[in-house]
Amino acid sequence: MNNPLITLENIDVKARDKRILSIPSFELQKGEILGLMGPNGAGKSTLLKTLALLEPPQAGTIKFQGELVSDRSSLAVRRRIAVALQQSLLLDTSVYQNVAMGLKIRNKPRKEIKTQVHYWLDIFKISHLAKKHAYHLSGGEAQRVNLARAMIIQPEVLFLDEPFSALDFPTKVQLLKDIKSVVEETNTTTVFISHDLMEIKYFTNTLAILIGGEIKQHGPTEEVLSFPNSASSTFIGEWNHLLS
Ligand SMILES: Nc1ncnc2c1ncn2[C@@H]1O[C@H](COP(=O)(O)OP(=O)(O)OP(=O)(O)O)[C@@H](O)[C@H]1O
Ligand SMILES: [Mg+2]
């Protein structure tokens, strides 16, 4: 199956003349749930921001559904993408208003917004928090609001940068189950950065190992973890050694 949603070609990202990402070619397939793993500073967040069109690279091309993304088309494409980070960055208002925001800025009718907000609050089990101020939520509650806010726009791609890393284990497990079933039921293409092998194994179908700004291996998650190549084994091998 070859149905690329996002294609990268000859991508170079530099910060103060230092090359921090170099991707000769990469395809994110429609329906893929891609994990990104690698050491701190490997370039995972930079790759996610490049794929999500948040930071234009210094060199290379990005295609979305086969169409070249230009400065002019970038905003329209970005509206079909949702991003959730480790810090939920909620707005200074109620949970309801936070979740409603994506549809409000898309000028959806009020009635539809209300129906959709209640639907997504229910899916993420936070209906009881609708009127609560976003700044008074626990970390786990805030991350649920963050995910509801991302999913309400029915994104073509959902980008998750370490969304669960600050949560306690039972909270993380429950949220992981919930987001996995939402993503699978809606068939949402997802990119998921994590340092947690359990999260990666449970949630993703494919895995890319990033080291020093380069993708060292990309394939089915089980395969990459069981058969790391020589470049990625320095990273994956540590995990396998620890868990064996
Ligand atoms: N705006 C910037 N200016 C200078 N250097 C930057 C900038 N953004 C990222 N970098 C550098 O690029 C490298 C990759 O950063 P990035 O945040 O993508 O790593 P990461 O793999 O997400 O790491 P972590 O696991 O710690 O989140 C790091 O060395 C970082 O210091
Ligand atoms: Mg990062």
CSV table of C-alpha atoms and ligand atoms in Angstrom, one decimal:
chain,number,residue,atom,x,y,z
A,1,MET,CA,0.0,0.0,0.0
A,2,ASN,CA,1.5,3.3,-1.1
A,3,ASN,CA,-0.7,6.2,-0.3
A,4,PRO,CA,1.5,9.0,0.9
A,5,LEU,CA,-0.2,11.8,2.8
A,6,ILE,CA,3.0,13.8,3.4
A,7,THR,CA,6.2,13.5,1.4
A,8,LEU,CA,9.5,15.0,2.3
A,9,GLU,CA,12.4,15.4,-0.2
A,10,ASN,CA,15.9,16.7,0.5
A,11,ILE,CA,14.9,18.4,3.7
A,12,ASP,CA,17.6,20.3,5.6
A,13,VAL,CA,16.8,22.2,8.8
A,14,LYS,CA,19.5,24.4,10.3
A,15,ALA,CA,19.8,26.4,13.4
A,16,ARG,CA,22.6,29.0,13.6
A,17,ASP,CA,24.3,27.3,10.7
A,18,LYS,CA,24.3,23.9,12.5
A,19,ARG,CA,22.4,21.2,10.6
A,20,ILE,CA,19.8,19.7,13.0
A,21,LEU,CA,17.8,17.7,10.5
A,22,SER,CA,18.7,16.0,7.2
A,23,ILE,CA,16.0,13.9,5.5
A,24,PRO,CA,16.7,12.9,1.9
A,25,SER,CA,13.3,11.3,1.5
A,26,PHE,CA,10.4,10.3,3.7
A,27,GLU,CA,6.8,9.3,3.3
A,28,LEU,CA,4.0,9.3,5.9
A,29,GLN,CA,1.3,7.0,4.6
A,30,LYS,CA,-2.4,7.7,5.0
A,31,GLY,CA,-3.6,5.8,8.1
A,32,GLU,CA,-0.1,5.2,9.5
A,33,ILE,CA,0.4,5.6,13.2
A,34,LEU,CA,4.1,6.5,13.2
A,35,GLY,CA,6.2,6.5,16.3
A,36,LEU,CA,9.4,8.7,16.5
A,37,MET,CA,12.1,7.6,18.9
A,38,GLY,CA,15.6,8.7,19.5
A,39,PRO,CA,17.9,10.3,22.0
A,40,ASN,CA,17.4,13.8,23.4
A,41,GLY,CA,18.4,16.4,20.8
A,42,ALA,CA,18.1,13.9,17.9
A,43,GLY,CA,15.7,16.2,16.0
A,44,LYS,CA,12.3,14.5,16.7
A,45,SER,CA,10.5,17.7,17.6
A,46,THR,CA,12.1,19.4,14.6
A,47,LEU,CA,10.9,16.6,12.3
A,48,LEU,CA,7.4,16.8,13.7
A,49,LYS,CA,7.4,20.6,13.3
A,50,THR,CA,8.6,20.2,9.7
A,51,LEU,CA,5.9,17.6,8.9
A,52,ALA,CA,3.2,19.8,10.6
A,53,LEU,CA,4.3,22.8,8.5
A,54,LEU,CA,5.0,24.8,11.7
A,55,GLU,CA,8.6,25.7,10.7
A,56,PRO,CA,9.6,25.9,7.1
A,57,PRO,CA,12.9,24.1,6.4
A,58,GLN,CA,15.9,25.9,4.8
A,59,ALA,CA,16.0,23.4,2.0
A,60,GLY,CA,13.8,20.7,0.4
A,61,THR,CA,10.2,20.2,-0.6
A,62,ILE,CA,7.1,19.1,1.3
A,63,LYS,CA,4.1,17.6,-0.5
A,64,PHE,CA,0.7,17.1,1.1
A,65,GLN,CA,-1.4,14.5,-0.8
A,66,GLY,CA,0.9,14.8,-3.7
A,67,GLU,CA,0.6,18.6,-4.0
A,68,LEU,CA,3.6,20.8,-3.3
A,69,VAL,CA,3.1,22.9,-0.2
A,70,SER,CA,3.9,26.5,-1.0
A,71,ASP,CA,4.0,29.6,1.2
A,72,ARG,CA,0.5,30.4,-0.2
A,73,SER,CA,-1.1,26.9,0.4
A,74,SER,CA,0.6,26.3,3.7
A,75,LEU,CA,-2.1,27.9,5.9
A,76,ALA,CA,-4.9,25.9,4.2
A,77,VAL,CA,-3.0,22.7,4.7
A,78,ARG,CA,-2.2,23.6,8.3
A,79,ARG,CA,-5.9,23.9,9.0
A,80,ARG,CA,-6.2,20.2,8.3
A,81,ILE,CA,-3.6,19.3,10.9
A,82,ALA,CA,-3.7,19.1,14.7
A,83,VAL,CA,-0.8,19.3,17.1
A,84,ALA,CA,-0.7,18.3,20.8
A,85,LEU,CA,2.4,18.9,22.9
A,86,GLN,CA,3.6,17.8,26.3
A,87,GLN,CA,2.5,21.1,27.7
A,88,SER,CA,-1.2,21.5,26.9
A,89,LEU,CA,-1.0,25.3,26.4
A,90,LEU,CA,-4.7,25.7,27.1
A,91,LEU,CA,-6.4,29.1,26.8
A,92,ASP,CA,-7.4,31.3,29.7
A,93,THR,CA,-11.1,30.2,29.6
A,94,SER,CA,-13.4,27.3,30.3
A,95,VAL,CA,-12.8,23.7,29.1
A,96,TYR,CA,-15.9,24.1,26.9
A,97,GLN,CA,-14.4,27.2,25.2
A,98,ASN,CA,-11.0,25.6,24.8
A,99,VAL,CA,-12.5,22.6,23.0
A,100,ALA,CA,-14.8,24.8,20.9
A,101,MET,CA,-12.0,27.1,19.7
A,102,GLY,CA,-11.0,25.1,16.6
A,103,LEU,CA,-14.5,25.2,15.2
A,104,LYS,CA,-15.1,28.8,16.1
A,105,ILE,CA,-12.1,30.0,14.1
A,106,ARG,CA,-13.4,27.9,11.2
A,107,ASN,CA,-16.7,29.8,11.5
A,108,LYS,CA,-18.9,26.7,12.2
A,109,PRO,CA,-22.5,27.3,13.2
A,110,ARG,CA,-23.1,27.6,16.9
A,111,LYS,CA,-25.4,24.6,17.1
A,112,GLU,CA,-22.9,22.4,15.4
A,113,ILE,CA,-20.1,23.6,17.7
A,114,LYS,CA,-22.2,22.7,20.8
A,115,THR,CA,-23.0,19.3,19.5
A,116,GLN,CA,-19.4,18.6,18.6
A,117,VAL,CA,-18.0,19.9,21.8
A,118,HIS,CA,-20.3,17.7,23.9
A,119,TYR,CA,-19.5,14.7,21.7
A,120,TRP,CA,-15.7,15.1,22.1
A,121,LEU,CA,-15.9,15.9,25.8
A,122,ASP,CA,-17.9,12.7,26.2
A,123,ILE,CA,-15.4,10.6,24.1
A,124,PHE,CA,-12.5,11.9,26.3
A,125,LYS,CA,-14.6,11.4,29.5
A,126,ILE,CA,-14.4,15.0,30.6
A,127,SER,CA,-18.1,16.2,30.2
A,128,HIS,CA,-18.2,17.0,33.9
A,129,LEU,CA,-15.4,19.5,33.5
A,130,ALA,CA,-17.1,21.6,30.7
A,131,LYS,CA,-17.6,24.7,32.9
A,132,LYS,CA,-14.3,24.4,34.8
A,133,HIS,CA,-11.5,26.9,34.1
A,134,ALA,CA,-8.7,25.3,32.1
A,135,TYR,CA,-6.1,26.6,34.5
A,136,HIS,CA,-7.6,24.6,37.4
A,137,LEU,CA,-7.2,21.1,35.8
A,138,SER,CA,-4.9,18.3,36.8
A,139,GLY,CA,-2.2,17.3,34.3
A,140,GLY,CA,-4.2,14.3,33.1
A,141,GLU,CA,-7.4,16.3,32.8
A,142,ALA,CA,-5.6,19.1,30.9
A,143,GLN,CA,-4.1,16.5,28.4
A,144,ARG,CA,-7.6,15.1,27.8
A,145,VAL,CA,-8.9,18.6,27.0
A,146,ASN,CA,-5.8,19.1,24.8
A,147,LEU,CA,-6.7,15.9,22.8
A,148,ALA,CA,-10.4,16.8,22.6
A,149,ARG,CA,-9.4,20.2,21.2
A,150,ALA,CA,-7.1,18.5,18.7
A,151,MET,CA,-9.6,15.9,17.5
A,152,ILE,CA,-12.7,18.1,17.2
A,153,ILE,CA,-11.4,19.6,14.0
A,154,GLN,CA,-11.3,16.0,12.5
A,155,PRO,CA,-7.6,16.5,11.5
A,156,GLU,CA,-6.1,14.7,8.5
A,157,VAL,CA,-3.0,14.2,10.6
A,158,LEU,CA,-2.6,14.3,14.4
A,159,PHE,CA,0.8,15.2,15.7
A,160,LEU,CA,1.6,14.3,19.3
A,161,ASP,CA,4.9,15.4,20.9
A,162,GLU,CA,5.4,13.5,24.2
A,163,PRO,CA,1.8,14.1,25.3
A,164,PHE,CA,1.9,11.6,28.1
A,165,SER,CA,5.4,12.0,29.5
A,166,ALA,CA,4.4,14.0,32.6
A,167,LEU,CA,1.5,11.7,33.6
A,168,ASP,CA,1.5,9.1,36.3
A,169,PHE,CA,1.3,5.5,35.1
A,170,PRO,CA,-2.4,4.6,35.5
A,171,THR,CA,-3.4,8.0,34.0
A,172,LYS,CA,-1.1,7.4,31.1
A,173,VAL,CA,-2.4,3.9,30.4
A,174,GLN,CA,-6.0,4.9,30.4
A,175,LEU,CA,-5.4,7.9,28.2
A,176,LEU,CA,-3.3,5.8,25.8
A,177,LYS,CA,-6.2,3.3,25.5
A,178,ASP,CA,-8.7,6.1,24.8
A,179,ILE,CA,-6.5,7.9,22.2
A,180,LYS,CA,-5.7,4.7,20.5
A,181,SER,CA,-9.3,3.7,20.0
A,182,VAL,CA,-10.2,7.3,18.9
A,183,VAL,CA,-7.4,7.3,16.3
A,184,GLU,CA,-8.3,3.9,15.0
A,185,GLU,CA,-12.0,4.5,14.8
A,186,THR,CA,-11.5,7.8,13.0
A,187,ASN,CA,-8.7,6.3,10.9
A,188,THR,CA,-6.6,9.4,11.7
A,189,THR,CA,-3.0,9.4,10.5
A,190,THR,CA,-0.8,10.0,13.5
A,191,VAL,CA,2.8,10.9,14.4
A,192,PHE,CA,3.7,10.2,18.0
A,193,ILE,CA,7.0,11.1,19.7
A,194,SER,CA,7.8,9.2,22.8
A,195,HIS,CA,10.7,8.0,25.0
A,196,ASP,CA,8.6,5.2,26.4
A,197,LEU,CA,8.9,1.8,24.7
A,198,MET,CA,5.6,0.6,26.2
A,199,GLU,CA,3.8,3.6,24.6
A,200,ILE,CA,5.5,3.0,21.3
A,201,LYS,CA,4.7,-0.8,21.2
A,202,TYR,CA,1.1,-0.3,22.3
A,203,PHE,CA,0.1,2.6,20.1
A,204,THR,CA,2.2,2.7,16.9
A,205,ASN,CA,2.2,0.5,13.7
A,206,THR,CA,5.4,1.9,12.3
A,207,LEU,CA,8.5,3.3,14.0
A,208,ALA,CA,11.3,5.7,12.8
A,209,ILE,CA,14.5,5.9,14.8
A,210,LEU,CA,16.1,9.3,14.6
A,211,ILE,CA,19.7,9.9,15.6
A,212,GLY,CA,21.8,13.0,14.9
A,213,GLY,CA,19.1,14.6,12.7
A,214,GLU,CA,18.9,11.5,10.4
A,215,ILE,CA,16.3,8.7,10.2
A,216,LYS,CA,18.4,5.6,10.8
A,217,GLN,CA,15.5,3.1,10.4
A,218,HIS,CA,11.8,3.2,9.5
A,219,GLY,CA,9.5,0.2,9.3
A,220,PRO,CA,6.8,-1.8,11.1
A,221,THR,CA,7.2,-1.2,14.9
A,222,GLU,CA,7.8,-4.8,15.8
A,223,GLU,CA,10.3,-5.3,13.1
A,224,VAL,CA,12.4,-2.2,14.0
A,225,LEU,CA,12.4,-3.2,17.7
A,226,SER,CA,13.2,-6.8,17.0
A,227,PHE,CA,15.8,-6.2,14.3
A,228,PRO,CA,17.4,-2.9,14.7
A,229,ASN,CA,20.0,-2.1,12.0
A,230,SER,CA,23.6,-1.3,12.9
A,231,ALA,CA,22.8,2.5,13.1
A,232,SER,CA,19.8,2.3,15.3
A,233,SER,CA,21.0,-0.6,17.4
A,234,THR,CA,23.1,1.7,19.6
A,235,PHE,CA,19.8,3.2,20.7
A,236,ILE,CA,17.3,0.3,20.5
A,237,GLY,CA,19.9,-2.2,21.7
A,238,GLU,CA,20.0,-0.4,25.1
A,239,TRP,CA,16.3,-1.0,25.5
A,240,ASN,CA,16.4,-4.6,24.5
A,241,HIS,CA,19.3,-5.2,26.8
A,242,LEU,CA,17.5,-3.5,29.7
A,243,LEU,CA,14.3,-5.5,29.2
A,244,SER,CA,15.8,-9.0,28.4
B,1,LIG,N1,15.6,27.2,17.4
B,1,LIG,C1,16.7,26.5,17.6
B,1,LIG,N2,17.9,27.1,17.7
B,1,LIG,C2,19.0,26.4,18.0
B,1,LIG,N3,19.1,25.1,18.1
B,1,LIG,C3,17.9,24.4,18.0
B,1,LIG,C4,16.7,25.1,17.8
B,1,LIG,N4,15.7,24.2,17.8
B,1,LIG,C5,16.3,23.0,18.0
B,1,LIG,N5,17.6,23.1,18.1
B,1,LIG,C6,18.6,22.1,18.4
B,1,LIG,O1,18.4,21.1,17.4
B,1,LIG,C7,18.5,19.8,18.0
B,1,LIG,C8,17.3,18.9,17.9
B,1,LIG,O2,16.3,19.5,18.7
B,1,LIG,P1,14.9,18.8,18.9
B,1,LIG,O3,14.1,19.6,19.8
B,1,LIG,O4,14.3,18.5,17.5
B,1,LIG,O5,15.3,17.4,19.6
B,1,LIG,P2,14.4,16.2,20.2
B,1,LIG,O6,14.8,15.0,19.5
B,1,LIG,O7,12.9,16.6,20.1
B,1,LIG,O8,14.9,16.2,21.7
B,1,LIG,P3,14.1,15.8,23.1
B,1,LIG,O9,14.0,14.4,23.1
B,1,LIG,O10,15.0,16.4,24.1
B,1,LIG,O11,12.8,16.5,23.0
B,1,LIG,C9,19.0,20.0,19.4
B,1,LIG,O12,20.4,19.9,19.5
B,1,LIG,C10,18.5,21.4,19.7
B,1,LIG,O13,19.3,22.1,20.7
B,2,MG,MG,11.5,17.0,21.5
